[in-house]
mmCIF file of C-alpha atoms in Angstrom:
data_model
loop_
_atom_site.group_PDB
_atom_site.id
_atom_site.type_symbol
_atom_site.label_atom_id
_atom_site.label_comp_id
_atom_site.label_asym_id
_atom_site.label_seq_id
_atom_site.Cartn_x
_atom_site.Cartn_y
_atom_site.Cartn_z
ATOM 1 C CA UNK B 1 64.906 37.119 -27.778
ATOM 2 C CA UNK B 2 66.306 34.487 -30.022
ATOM 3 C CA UNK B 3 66.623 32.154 -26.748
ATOM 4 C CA UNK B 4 62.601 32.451 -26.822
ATOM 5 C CA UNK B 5 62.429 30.208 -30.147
ATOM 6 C CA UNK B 6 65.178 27.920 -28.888
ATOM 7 C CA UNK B 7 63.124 27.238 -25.349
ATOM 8 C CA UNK B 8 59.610 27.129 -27.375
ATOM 9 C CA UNK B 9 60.462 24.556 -30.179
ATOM 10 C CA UNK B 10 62.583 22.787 -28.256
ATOM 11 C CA UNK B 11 59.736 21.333 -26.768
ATOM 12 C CA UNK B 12 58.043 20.507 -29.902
ATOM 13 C CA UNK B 13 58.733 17.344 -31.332
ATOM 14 C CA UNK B 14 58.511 18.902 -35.142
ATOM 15 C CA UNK B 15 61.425 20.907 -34.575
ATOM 16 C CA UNK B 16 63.294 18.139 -33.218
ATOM 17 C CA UNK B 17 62.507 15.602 -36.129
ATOM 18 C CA UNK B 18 63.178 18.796 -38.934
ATOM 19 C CA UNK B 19 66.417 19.065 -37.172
ATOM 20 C CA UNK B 20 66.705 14.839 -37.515
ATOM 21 C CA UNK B 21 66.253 15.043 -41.478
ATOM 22 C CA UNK B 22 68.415 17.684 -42.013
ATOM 23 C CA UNK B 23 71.149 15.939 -40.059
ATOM 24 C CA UNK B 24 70.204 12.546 -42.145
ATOM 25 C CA UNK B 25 71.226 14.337 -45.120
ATOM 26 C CA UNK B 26 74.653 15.837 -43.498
ATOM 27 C CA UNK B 27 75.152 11.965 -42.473
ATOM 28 C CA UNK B 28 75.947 13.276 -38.660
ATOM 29 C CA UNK B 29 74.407 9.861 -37.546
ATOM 30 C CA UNK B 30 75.146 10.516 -33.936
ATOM 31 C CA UNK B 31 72.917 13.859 -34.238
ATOM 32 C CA UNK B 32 69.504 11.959 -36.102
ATOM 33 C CA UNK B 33 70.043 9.435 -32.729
ATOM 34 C CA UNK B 34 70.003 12.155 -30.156
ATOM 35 C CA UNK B 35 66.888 14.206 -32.160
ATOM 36 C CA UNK B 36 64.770 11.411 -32.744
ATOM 37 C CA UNK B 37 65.140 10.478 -29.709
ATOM 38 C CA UNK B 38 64.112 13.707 -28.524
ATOM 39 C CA UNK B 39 60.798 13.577 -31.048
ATOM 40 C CA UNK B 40 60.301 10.317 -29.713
ATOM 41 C CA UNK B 41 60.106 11.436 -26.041
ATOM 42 C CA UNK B 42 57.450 14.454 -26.990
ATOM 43 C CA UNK B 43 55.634 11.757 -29.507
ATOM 44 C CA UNK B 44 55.537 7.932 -29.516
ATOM 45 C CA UNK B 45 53.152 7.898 -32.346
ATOM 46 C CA UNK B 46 54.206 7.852 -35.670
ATOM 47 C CA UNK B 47 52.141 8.858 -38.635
ATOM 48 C CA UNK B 48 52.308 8.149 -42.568
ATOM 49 C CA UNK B 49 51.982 12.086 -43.448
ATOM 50 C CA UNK B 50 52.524 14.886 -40.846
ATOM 51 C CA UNK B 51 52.825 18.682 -41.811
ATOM 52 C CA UNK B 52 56.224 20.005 -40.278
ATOM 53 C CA UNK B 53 55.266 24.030 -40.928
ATOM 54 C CA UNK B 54 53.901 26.062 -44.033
ATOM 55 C CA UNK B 55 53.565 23.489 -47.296
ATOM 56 C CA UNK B 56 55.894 21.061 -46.268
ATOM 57 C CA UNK B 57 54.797 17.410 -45.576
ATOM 58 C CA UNK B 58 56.937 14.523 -44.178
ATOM 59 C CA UNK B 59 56.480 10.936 -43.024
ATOM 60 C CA UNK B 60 56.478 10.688 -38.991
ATOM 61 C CA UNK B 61 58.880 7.605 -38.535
ATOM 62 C CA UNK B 62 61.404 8.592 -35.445
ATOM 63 C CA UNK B 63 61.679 5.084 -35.008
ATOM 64 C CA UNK B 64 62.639 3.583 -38.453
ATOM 65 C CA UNK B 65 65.173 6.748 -38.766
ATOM 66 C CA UNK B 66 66.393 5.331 -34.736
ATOM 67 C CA UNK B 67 66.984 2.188 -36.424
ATOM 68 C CA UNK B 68 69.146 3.563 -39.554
ATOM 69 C CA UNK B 69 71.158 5.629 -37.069
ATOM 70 C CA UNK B 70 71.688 2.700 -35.007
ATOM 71 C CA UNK B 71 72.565 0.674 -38.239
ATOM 72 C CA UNK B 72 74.789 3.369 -39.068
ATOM 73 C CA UNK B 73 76.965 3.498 -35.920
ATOM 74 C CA UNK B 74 77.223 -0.464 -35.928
ATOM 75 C CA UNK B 75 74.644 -1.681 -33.516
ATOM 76 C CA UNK B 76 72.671 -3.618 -35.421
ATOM 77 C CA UNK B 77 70.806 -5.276 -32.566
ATOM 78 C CA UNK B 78 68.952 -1.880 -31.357
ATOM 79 C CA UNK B 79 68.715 -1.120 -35.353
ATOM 80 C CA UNK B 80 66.472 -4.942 -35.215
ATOM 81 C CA UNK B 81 64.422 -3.404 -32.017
ATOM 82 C CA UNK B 82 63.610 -0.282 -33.724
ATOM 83 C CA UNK B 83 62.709 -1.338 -37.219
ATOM 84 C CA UNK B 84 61.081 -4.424 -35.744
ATOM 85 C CA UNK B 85 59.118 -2.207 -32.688
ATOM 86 C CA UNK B 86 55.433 -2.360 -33.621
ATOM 87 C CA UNK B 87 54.802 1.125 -33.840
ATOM 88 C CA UNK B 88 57.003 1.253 -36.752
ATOM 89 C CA UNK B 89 55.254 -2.381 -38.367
ATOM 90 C CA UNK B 90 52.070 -0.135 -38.628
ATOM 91 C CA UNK B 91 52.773 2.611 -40.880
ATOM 92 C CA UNK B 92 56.574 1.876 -42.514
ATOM 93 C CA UNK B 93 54.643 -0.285 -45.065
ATOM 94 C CA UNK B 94 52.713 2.852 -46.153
ATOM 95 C CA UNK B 95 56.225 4.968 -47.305
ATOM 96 C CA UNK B 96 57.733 2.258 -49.894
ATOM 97 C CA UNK B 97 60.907 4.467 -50.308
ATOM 98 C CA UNK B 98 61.614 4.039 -46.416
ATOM 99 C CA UNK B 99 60.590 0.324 -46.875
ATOM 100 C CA UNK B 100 62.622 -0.846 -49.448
ATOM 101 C CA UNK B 101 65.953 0.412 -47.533
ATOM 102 C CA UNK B 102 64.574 -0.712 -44.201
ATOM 103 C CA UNK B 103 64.146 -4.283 -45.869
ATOM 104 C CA UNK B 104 67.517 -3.751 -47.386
ATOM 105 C CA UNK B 105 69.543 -3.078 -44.250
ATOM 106 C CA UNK B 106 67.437 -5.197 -42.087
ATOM 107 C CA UNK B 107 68.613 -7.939 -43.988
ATOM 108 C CA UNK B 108 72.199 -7.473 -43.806
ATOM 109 C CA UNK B 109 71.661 -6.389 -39.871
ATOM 110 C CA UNK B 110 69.893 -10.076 -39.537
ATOM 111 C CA UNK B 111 72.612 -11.997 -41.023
ATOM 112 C CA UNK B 112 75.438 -9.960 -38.754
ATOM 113 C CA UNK B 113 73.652 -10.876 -35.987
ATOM 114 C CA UNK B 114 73.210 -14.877 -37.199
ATOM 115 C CA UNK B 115 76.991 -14.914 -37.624
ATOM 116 C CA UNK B 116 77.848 -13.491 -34.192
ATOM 117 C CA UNK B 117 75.460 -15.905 -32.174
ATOM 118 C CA UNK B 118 76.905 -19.187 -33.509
ATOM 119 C CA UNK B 119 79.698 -20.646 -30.815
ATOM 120 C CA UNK B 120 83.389 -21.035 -32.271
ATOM 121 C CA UNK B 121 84.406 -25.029 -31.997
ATOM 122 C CA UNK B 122 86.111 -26.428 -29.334
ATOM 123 C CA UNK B 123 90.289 -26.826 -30.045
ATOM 124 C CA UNK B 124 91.384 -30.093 -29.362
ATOM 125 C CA UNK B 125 93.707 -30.027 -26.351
ATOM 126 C CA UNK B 126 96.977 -31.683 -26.568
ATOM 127 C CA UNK B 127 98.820 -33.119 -23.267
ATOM 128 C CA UNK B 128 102.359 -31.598 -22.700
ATOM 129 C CA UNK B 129 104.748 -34.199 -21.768
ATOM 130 C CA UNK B 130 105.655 -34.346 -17.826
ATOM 131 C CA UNK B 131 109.314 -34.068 -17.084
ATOM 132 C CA UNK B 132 110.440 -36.532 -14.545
ATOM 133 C CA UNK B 133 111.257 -35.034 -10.890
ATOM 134 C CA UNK B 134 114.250 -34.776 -9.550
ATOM 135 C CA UNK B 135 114.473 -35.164 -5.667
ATOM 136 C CA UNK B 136 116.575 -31.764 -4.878
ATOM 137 C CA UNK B 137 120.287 -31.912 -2.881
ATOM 138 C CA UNK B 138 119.163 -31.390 1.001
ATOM 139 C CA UNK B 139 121.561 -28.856 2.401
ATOM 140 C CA UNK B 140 124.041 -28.823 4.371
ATOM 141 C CA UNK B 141 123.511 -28.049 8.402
ATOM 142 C CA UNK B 142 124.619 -24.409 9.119
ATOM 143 C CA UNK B 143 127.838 -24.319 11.723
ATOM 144 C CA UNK B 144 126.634 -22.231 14.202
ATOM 145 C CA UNK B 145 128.679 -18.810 15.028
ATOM 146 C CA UNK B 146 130.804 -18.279 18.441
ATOM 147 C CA UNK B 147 128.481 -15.644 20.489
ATOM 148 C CA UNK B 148 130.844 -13.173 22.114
ATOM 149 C CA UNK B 149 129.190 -12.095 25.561
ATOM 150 C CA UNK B 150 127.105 -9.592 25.856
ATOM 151 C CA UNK B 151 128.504 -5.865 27.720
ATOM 152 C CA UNK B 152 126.061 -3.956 30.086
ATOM 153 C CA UNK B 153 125.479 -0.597 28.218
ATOM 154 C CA UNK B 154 126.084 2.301 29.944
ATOM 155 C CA UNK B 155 121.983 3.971 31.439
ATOM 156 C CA UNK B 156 121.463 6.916 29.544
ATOM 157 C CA UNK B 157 119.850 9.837 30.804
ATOM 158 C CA UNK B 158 116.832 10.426 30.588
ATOM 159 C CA UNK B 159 115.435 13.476 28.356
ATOM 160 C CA UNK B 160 113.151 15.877 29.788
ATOM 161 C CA UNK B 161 109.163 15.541 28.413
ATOM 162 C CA UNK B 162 108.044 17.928 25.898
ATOM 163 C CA UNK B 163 105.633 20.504 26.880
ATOM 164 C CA UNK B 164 103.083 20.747 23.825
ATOM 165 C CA UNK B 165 102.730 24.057 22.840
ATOM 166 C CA UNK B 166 99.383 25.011 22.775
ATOM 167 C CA UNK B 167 97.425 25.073 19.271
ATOM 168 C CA UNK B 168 95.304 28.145 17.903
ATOM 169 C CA UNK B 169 92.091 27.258 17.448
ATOM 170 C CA UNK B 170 90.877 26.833 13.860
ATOM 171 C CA UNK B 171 89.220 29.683 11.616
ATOM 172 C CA UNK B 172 85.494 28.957 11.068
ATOM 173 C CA UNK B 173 84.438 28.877 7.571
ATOM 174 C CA UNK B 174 82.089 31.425 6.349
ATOM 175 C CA UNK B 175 78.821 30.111 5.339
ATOM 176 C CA UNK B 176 78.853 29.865 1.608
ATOM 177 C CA UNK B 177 76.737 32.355 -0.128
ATOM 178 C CA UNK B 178 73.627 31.738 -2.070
ATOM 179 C CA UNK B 179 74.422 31.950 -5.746
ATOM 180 C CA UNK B 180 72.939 34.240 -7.541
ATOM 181 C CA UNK B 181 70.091 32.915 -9.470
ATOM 182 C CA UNK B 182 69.544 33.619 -13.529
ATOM 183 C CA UNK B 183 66.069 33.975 -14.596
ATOM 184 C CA UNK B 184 64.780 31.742 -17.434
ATOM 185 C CA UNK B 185 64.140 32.984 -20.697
ATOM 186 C CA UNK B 186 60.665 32.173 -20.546
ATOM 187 C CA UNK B 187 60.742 33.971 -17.068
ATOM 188 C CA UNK B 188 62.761 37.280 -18.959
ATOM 189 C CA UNK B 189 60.093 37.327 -22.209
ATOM 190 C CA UNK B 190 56.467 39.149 -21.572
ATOM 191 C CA UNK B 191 53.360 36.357 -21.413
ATOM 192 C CA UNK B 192 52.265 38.125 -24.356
ATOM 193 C CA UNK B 193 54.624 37.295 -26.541
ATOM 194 C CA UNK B 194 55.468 33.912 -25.214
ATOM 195 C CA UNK B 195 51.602 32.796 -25.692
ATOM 196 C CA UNK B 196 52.446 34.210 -29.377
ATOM 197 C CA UNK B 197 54.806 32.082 -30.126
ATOM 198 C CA UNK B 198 53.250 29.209 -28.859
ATOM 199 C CA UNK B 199 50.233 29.566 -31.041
ATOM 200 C CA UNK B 200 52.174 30.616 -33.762
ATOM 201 C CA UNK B 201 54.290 26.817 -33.767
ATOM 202 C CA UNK B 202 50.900 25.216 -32.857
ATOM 203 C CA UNK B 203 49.455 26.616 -36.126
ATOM 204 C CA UNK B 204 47.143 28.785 -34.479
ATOM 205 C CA UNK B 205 47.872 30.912 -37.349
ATOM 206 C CA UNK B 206 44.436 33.293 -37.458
ATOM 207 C CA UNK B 207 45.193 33.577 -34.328
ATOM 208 C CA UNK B 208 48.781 35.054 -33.891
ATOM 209 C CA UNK B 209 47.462 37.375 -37.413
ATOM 210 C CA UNK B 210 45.179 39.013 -34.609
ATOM 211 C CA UNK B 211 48.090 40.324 -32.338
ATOM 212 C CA UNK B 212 48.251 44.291 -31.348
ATOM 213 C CA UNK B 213 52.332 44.189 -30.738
ATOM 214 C CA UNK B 214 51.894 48.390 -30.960
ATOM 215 C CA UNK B 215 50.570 48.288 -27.478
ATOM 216 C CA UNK B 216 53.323 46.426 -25.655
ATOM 217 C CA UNK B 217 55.432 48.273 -23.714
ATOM 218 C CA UNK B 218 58.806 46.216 -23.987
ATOM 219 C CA UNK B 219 60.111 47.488 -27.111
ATOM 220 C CA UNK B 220 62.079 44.484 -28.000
ATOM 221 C CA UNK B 221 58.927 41.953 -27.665
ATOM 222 C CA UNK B 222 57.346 44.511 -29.650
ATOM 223 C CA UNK B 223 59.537 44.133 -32.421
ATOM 224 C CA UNK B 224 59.227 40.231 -32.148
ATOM 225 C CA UNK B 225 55.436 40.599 -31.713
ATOM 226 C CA UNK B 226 55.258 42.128 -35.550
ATOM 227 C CA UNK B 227 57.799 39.685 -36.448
ATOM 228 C CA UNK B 228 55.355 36.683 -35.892
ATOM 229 C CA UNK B 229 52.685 38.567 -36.854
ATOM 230 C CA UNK B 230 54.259 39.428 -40.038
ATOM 231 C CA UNK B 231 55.237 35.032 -40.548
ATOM 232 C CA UNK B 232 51.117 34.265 -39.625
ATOM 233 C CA UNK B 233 49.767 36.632 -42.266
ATOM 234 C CA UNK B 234 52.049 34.842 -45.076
ATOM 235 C CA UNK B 235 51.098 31.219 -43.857
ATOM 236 C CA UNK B 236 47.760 31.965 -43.572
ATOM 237 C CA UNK B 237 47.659 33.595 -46.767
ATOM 238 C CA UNK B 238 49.512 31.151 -48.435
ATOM 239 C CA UNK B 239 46.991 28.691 -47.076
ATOM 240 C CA UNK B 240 44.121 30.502 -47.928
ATOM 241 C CA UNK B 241 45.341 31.168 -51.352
ATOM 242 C CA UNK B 242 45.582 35.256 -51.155
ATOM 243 C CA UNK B 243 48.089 38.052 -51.557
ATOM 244 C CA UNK B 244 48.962 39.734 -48.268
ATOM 245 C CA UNK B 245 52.247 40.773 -49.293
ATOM 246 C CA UNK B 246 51.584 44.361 -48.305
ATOM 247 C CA UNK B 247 50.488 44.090 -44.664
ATOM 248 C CA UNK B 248 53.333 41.436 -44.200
ATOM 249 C CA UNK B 249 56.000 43.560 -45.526
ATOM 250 C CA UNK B 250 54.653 46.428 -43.295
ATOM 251 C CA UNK B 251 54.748 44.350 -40.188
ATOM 252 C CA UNK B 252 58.129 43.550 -41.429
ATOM 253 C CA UNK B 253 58.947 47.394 -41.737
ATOM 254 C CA UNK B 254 57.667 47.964 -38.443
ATOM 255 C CA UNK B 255 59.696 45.681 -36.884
ATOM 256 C CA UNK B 256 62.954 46.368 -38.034
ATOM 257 C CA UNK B 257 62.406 50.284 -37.258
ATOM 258 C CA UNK B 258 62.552 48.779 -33.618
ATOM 259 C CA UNK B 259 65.262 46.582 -34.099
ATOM 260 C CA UNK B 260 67.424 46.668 -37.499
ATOM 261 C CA UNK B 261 69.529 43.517 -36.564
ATOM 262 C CA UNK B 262 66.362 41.462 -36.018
ATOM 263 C CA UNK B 263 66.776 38.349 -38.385
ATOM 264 C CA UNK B 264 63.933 35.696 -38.755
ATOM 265 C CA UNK B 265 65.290 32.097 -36.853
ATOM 266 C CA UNK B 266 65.893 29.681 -39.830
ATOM 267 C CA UNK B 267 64.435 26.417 -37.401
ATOM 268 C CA UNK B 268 61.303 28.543 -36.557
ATOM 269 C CA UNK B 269 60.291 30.451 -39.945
ATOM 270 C CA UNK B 270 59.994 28.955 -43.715
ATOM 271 C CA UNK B 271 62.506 29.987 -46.069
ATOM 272 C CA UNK B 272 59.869 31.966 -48.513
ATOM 273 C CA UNK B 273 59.244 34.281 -45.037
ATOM 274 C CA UNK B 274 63.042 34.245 -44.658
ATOM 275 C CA UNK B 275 63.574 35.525 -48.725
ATOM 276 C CA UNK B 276 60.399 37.923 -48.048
ATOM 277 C CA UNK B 277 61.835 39.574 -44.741
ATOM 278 C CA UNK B 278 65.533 39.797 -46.933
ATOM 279 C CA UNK B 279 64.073 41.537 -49.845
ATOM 280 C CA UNK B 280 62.018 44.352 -47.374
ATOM 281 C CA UNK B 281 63.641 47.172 -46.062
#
């Protein structure tokens, strides 16, 4: 089932930019390129304050960190396009941290570029000297060779033709087999559970608290099913400002007495769940 959170957030563009900022601070420049692109494909429109999951807040900016990546790597003309794009213009001004460096490294991207577009002077070119030509010795006719005459060969005789031998015919190939096909995880995980998930990344928290996983019949979405129930009633608490630690810790209980190896996915659930679930047994 851990395929299910993989397929599900990998179409959300929050999961994508976490995964961005967390590889901005590992300086893997190459990975913040490829997921903010992918943010950038599920959402063109960036945003001063956006809530990534739980309590935590970020600035939406795929573009501005598309630009320091670029900068990074040493393209400094798509690092221009990005910072200079006016979806960025509109709300880069309202996260001063981000602006100062932007400002900072746009500068030194603008005066690379100035440097590389100014043509190199033209090298005077000097003559070489021209060496005189001298008219080269004609030679000498060729003698030609006595030609002895020529002796009638002897006819040869003639060989018999070659009979081909006649060919096999050529095996026909078998026609190739279908390959088997491999059902998608979303095709391999009950609707149930999937629609559970779904809500659960949407923030449809009140929602996903609502869940009867006891009546499934798969016993493995079962055990997920009290899993996410378990993660809605602590956001929602914590959101709400209550204590639900008991009916979250049973939902926990119940769900590793279906599954003991059943581990919360660190890009899915917040790491007070993840110390919550650790400390319940």
């Amino acid at each position: 089932m851990v395929g299910l959170y993989a397929t599900v957030a990998g179409a959300d563009y929050k999961d994508s930019y976490s995964r961005g900022l967390e590889a901005v601070k590992d300086g893997d420049w190459a990975e913040v390129r490829n997921r903010m692109q992918e943010a950038l494909a599920d959402n063109a429109e960036p945003a001063p304050r956006i809530r990534l999951y739980g309590q935590r807040w970020e600035p939406y900016v795929p573009q501005y960190f598309l630009g320091l990546a670029a900068f990074k790597l040493g393209d400094c003309k798509t690092a221009v396009a990005q910072w200079r794009s006016a979806a960025n213009q509109g709300v880069i001004g309202k996260v001063a941290a981000l602006k100062a460096a932007q400002d900072r490294d746009l500068s030194i991207c603008e005066t690379r570029l100035a440097g590389t577009d100014k043509p190199a002077p033209d090298k005077p070119v000097t003559p070489e000297p021209v060496q005189p030509v001298r008219p080269e010795p004609k030679p000498e006719p060729a003698q030609p060779e006595p030609v002895e005459p020529s002796r009638p060969e002897p006819e040869k005789p003639k060989p018999e033709p070659v009979r081909p031998e006649p060919r096999p015919d050529p095996p026909k190939p078998e026609p190739p087999k279908p390959a088997p096909t491999t059902p998608t995880v979303a095709q391999r995980v009950p609707d149930a559970l999937l629609g559970a998930m779904r809500a659960f990344l949407a923030g449809r928290y009140a929602e996903v608290a609502q869940l009867a996983p006891d009546t499934w019949s798969d016993p493995k979405a079962k055990a997920h099913g009290f899993l996410l129930r378990a993660a809605a009633r602590h956001m929602q608490a914590q959101l709400e400002g209550k204590d639900a630690t008991d009916a979250v810790r049973n939902d926990i209980r119940a769900a590793l007495a279906i599954d003991a190896r059943l581990v919360p996915d660190a890009t899915v659930f917040s790491p007070r769940f993840r110390l919550l679930f650790a400390a319940t047994r």
